[in-house]
N, CA and C atoms as an extended XYZ file, in Angstrom:
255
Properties=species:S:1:pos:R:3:atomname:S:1:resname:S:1:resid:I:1 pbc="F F F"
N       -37.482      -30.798       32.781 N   UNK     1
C       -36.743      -31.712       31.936 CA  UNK     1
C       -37.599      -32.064       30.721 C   UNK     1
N       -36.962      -32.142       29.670 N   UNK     2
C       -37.737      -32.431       28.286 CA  UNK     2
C       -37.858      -34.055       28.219 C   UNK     2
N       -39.332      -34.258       27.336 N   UNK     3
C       -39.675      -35.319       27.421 CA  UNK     3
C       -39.173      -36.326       26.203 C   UNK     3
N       -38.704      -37.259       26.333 N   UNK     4
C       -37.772      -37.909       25.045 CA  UNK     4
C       -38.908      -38.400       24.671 C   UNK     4
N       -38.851      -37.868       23.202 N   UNK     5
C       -39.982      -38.517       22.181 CA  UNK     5
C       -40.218      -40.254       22.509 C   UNK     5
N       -41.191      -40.727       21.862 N   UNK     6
C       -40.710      -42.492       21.812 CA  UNK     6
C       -40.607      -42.990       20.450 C   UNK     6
N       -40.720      -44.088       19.793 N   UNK     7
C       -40.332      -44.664       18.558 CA  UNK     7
C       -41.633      -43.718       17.649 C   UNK     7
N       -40.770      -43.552       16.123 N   UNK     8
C       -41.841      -43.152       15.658 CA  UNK     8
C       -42.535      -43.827       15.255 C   UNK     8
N       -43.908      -43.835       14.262 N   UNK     9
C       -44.715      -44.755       13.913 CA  UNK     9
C       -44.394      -45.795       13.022 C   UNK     9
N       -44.149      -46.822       12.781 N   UNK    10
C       -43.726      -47.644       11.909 CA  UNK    10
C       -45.066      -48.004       10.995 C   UNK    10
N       -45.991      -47.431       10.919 N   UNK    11
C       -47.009      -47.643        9.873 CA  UNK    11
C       -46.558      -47.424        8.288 C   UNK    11
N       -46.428      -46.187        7.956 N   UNK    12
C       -45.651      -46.023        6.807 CA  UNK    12
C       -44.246      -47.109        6.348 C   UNK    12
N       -43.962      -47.276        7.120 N   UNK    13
C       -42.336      -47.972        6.520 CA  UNK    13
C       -43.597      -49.875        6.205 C   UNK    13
N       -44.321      -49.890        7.265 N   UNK    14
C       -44.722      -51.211        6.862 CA  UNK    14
C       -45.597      -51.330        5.753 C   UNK    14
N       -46.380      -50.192        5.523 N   UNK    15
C       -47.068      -49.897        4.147 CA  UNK    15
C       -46.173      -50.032        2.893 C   UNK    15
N       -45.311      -49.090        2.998 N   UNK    16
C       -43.789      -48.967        1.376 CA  UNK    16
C       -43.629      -50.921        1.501 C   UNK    16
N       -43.199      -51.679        2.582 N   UNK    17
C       -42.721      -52.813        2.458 CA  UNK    17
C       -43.602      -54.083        2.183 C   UNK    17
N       -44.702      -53.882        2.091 N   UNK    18
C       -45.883      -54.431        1.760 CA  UNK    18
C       -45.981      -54.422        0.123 C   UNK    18
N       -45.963      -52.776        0.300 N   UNK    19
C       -46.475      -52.568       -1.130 CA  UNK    19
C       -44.830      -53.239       -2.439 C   UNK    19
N       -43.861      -52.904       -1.867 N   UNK    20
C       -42.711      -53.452       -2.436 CA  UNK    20
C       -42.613      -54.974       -2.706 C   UNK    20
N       -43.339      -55.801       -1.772 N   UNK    21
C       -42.965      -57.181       -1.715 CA  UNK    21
C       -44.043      -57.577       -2.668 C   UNK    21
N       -44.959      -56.484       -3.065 N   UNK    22
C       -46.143      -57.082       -3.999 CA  UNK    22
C       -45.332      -56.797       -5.378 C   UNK    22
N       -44.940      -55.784       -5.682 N   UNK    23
C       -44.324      -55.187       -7.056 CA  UNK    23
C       -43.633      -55.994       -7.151 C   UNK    23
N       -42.495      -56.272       -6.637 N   UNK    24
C       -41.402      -57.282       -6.737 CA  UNK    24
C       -40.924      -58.414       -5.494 C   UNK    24
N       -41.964      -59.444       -5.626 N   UNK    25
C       -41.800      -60.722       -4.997 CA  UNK    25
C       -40.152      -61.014       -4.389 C   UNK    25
N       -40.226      -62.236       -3.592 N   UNK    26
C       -39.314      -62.368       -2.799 CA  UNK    26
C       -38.728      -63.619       -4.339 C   UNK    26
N       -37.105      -63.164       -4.122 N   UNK    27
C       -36.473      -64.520       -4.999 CA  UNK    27
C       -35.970      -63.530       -6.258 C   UNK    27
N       -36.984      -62.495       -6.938 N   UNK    28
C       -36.579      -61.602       -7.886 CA  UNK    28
C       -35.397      -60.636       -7.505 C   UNK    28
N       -34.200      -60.726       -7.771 N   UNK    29
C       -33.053      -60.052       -7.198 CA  UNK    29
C       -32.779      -59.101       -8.616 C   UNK    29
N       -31.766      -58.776       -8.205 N   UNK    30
C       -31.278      -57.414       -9.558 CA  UNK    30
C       -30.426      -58.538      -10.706 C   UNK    30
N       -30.417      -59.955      -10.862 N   UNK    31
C       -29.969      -60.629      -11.834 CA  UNK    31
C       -31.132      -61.011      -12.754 C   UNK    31
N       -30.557      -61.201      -13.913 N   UNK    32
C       -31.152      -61.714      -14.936 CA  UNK    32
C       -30.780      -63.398      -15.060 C   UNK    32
N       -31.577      -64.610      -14.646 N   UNK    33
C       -31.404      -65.972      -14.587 CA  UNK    33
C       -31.909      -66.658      -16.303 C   UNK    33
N       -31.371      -67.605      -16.596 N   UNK    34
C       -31.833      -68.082      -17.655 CA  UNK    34
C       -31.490      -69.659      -16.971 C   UNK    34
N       -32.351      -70.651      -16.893 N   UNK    35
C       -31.693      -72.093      -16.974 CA  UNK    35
C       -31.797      -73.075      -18.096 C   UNK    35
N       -30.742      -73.860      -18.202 N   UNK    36
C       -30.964      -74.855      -19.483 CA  UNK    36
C       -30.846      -76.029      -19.606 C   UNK    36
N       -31.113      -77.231      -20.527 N   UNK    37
C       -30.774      -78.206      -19.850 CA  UNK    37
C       -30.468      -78.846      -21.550 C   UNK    37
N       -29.173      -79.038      -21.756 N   UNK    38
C       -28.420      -79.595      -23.174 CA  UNK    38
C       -27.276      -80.864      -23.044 C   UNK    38
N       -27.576      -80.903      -23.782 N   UNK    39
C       -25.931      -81.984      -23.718 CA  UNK    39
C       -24.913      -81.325      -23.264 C   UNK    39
N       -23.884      -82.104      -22.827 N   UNK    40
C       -22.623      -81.412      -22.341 CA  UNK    40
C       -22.097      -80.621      -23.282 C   UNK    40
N       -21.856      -80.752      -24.764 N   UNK    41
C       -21.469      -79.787      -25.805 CA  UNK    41
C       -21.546      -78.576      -25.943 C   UNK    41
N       -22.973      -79.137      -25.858 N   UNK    42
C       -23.521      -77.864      -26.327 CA  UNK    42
C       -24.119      -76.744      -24.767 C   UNK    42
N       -23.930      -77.546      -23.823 N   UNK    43
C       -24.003      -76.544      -22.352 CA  UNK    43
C       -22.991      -75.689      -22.552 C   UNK    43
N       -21.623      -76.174      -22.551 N   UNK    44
C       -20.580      -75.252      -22.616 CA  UNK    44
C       -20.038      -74.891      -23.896 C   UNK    44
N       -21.525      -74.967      -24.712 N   UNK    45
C       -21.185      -73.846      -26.095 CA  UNK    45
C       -21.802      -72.741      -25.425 C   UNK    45
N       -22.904      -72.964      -25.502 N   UNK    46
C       -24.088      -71.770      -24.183 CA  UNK    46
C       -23.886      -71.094      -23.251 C   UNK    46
N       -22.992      -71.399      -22.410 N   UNK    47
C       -21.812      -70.886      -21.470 CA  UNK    47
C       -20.776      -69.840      -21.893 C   UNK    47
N       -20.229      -70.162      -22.698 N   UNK    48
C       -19.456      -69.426      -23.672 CA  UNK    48
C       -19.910      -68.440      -24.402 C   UNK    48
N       -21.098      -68.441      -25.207 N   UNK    49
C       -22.355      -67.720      -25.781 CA  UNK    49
C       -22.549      -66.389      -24.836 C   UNK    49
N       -22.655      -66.810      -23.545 N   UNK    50
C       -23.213      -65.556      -22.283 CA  UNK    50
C       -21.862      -65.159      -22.266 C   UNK    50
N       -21.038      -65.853      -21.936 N   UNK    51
C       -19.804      -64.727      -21.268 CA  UNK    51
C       -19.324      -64.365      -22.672 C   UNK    51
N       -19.294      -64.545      -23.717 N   UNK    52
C       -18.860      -63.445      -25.040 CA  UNK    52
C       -20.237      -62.348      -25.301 C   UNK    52
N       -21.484      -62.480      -24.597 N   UNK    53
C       -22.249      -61.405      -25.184 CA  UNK    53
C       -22.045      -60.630      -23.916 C   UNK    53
N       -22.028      -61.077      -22.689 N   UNK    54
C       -21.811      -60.359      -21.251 CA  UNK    54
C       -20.640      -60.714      -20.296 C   UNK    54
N       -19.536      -59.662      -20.610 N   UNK    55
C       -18.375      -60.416      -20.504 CA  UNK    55
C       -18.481      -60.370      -18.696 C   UNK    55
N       -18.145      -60.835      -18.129 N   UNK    56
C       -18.082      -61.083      -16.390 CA  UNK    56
C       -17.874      -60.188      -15.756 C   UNK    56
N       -16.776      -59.385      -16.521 N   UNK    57
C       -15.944      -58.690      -15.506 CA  UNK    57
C       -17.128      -57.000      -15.415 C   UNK    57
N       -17.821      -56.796      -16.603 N   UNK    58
C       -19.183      -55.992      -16.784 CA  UNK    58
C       -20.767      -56.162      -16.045 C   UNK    58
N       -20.510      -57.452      -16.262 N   UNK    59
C       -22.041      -57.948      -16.175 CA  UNK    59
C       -22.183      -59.297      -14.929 C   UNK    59
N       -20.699      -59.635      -14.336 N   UNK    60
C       -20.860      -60.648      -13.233 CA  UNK    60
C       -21.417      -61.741      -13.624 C   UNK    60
N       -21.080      -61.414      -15.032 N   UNK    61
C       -22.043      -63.183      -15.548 CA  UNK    61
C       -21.420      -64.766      -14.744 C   UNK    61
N       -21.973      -65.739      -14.179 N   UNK    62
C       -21.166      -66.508      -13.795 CA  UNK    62
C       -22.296      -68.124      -14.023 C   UNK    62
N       -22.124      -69.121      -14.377 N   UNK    63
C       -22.491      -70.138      -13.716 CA  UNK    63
C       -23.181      -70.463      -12.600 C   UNK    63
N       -24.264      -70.092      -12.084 N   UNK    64
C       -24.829      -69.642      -11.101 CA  UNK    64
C       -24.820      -71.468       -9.867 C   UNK    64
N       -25.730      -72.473      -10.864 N   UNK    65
C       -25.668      -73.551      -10.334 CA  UNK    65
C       -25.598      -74.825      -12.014 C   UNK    65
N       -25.036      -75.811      -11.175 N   UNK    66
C       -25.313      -77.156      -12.588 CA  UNK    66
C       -25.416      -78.264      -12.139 C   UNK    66
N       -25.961      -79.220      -12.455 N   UNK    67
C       -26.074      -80.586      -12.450 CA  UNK    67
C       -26.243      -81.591      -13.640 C   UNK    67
N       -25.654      -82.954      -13.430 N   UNK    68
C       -24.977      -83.976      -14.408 CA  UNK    68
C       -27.104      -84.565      -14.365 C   UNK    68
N       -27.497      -84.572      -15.722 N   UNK    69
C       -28.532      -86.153      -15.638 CA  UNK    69
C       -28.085      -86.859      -16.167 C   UNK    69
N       -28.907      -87.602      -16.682 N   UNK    70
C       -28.621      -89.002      -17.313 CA  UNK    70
C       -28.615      -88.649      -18.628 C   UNK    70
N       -27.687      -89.575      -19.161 N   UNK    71
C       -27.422      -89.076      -20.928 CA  UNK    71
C       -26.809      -88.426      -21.096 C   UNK    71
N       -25.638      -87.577      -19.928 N   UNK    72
C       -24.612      -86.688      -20.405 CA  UNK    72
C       -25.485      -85.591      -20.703 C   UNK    72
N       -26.828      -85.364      -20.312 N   UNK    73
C       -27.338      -83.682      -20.317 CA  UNK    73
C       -26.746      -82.982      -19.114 C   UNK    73
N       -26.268      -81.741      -19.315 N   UNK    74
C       -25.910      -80.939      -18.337 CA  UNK    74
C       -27.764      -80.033      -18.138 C   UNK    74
N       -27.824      -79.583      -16.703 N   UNK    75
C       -28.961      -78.759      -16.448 CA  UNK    75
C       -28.821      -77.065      -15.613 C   UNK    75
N       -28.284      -76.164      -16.069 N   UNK    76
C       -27.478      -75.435      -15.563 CA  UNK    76
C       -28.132      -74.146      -15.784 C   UNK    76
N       -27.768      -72.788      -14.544 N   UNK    77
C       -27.988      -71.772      -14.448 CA  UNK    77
C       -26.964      -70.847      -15.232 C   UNK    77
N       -27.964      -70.180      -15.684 N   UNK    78
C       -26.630      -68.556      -16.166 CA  UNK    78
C       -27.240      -67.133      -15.670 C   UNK    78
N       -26.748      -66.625      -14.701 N   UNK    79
C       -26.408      -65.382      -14.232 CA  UNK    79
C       -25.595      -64.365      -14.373 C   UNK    79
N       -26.558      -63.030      -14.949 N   UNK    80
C       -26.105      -61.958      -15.129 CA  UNK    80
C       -26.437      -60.815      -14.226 C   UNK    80
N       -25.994      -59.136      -14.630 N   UNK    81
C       -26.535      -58.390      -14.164 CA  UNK    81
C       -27.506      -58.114      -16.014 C   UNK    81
N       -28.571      -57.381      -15.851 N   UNK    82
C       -29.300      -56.907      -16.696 CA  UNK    82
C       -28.629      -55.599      -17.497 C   UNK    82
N       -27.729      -54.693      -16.820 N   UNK    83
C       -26.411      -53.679      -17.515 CA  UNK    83
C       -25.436      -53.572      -16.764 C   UNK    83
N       -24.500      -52.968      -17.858 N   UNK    84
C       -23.035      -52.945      -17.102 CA  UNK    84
C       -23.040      -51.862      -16.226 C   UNK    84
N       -24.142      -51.030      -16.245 N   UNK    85
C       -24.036      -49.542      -15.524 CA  UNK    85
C       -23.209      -49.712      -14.379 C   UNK    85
C-alpha cells in the first residue's frame, strides 16, 4: 500500500507572507483614502469635487466615514479605487 504523503512544508508560504506584510502593512487596502475636515459647505463642495473627477460607478468612490464637530465643521473620509481598470 502507498504511503500518503503528509502536509507540505509551510515554510515558504510563511516567508512570501512575512515578506508581504512588510511591503505592504496591514490597513493599506487597494483604495486610495483622503480625509478632511471643512465646514459643511465646503465638505460637500469636496464631495462633489471626487465624485465629478472619479465618477462611482468607475472608481467606487463613496463617503467612506463622517462626523459633525463643533462649529458646523464636517470631518470626513473619501474613498476611491486608484483606476477604473
Amino acid at each position: 500500500m502507498a504511503r500518503v504523503p503528509g502536509p507540505p512544508p509551510l515554510e515558504g508560504l510563511r516567508r512570501h507572507i512575512e515578506r508581504r506584510r512588510r511591503e505592504k502593512p496591514a490597513g493599506e487596502g487597494h483604495f486610495v483614502r483622503e480625509t478632511f475636515c471643512m465646514e459643511r459647505h465646503a465638505a460637500r463642495d469636496k464631495a462633489r469635487e471626487w465624485f465629478d473627477l472619479w465618477p462611482k460607478a468607475a472608481y467606487w468612490t463613496e463617503v467612506e466615514s463622517w462626523r459633525m464637530l463643533e462649529g458646523d465643521r464636517i470631518e470626513f473620509t473619501m474613498r476611491r479605487l486608484p483606476s477604473a481598470d
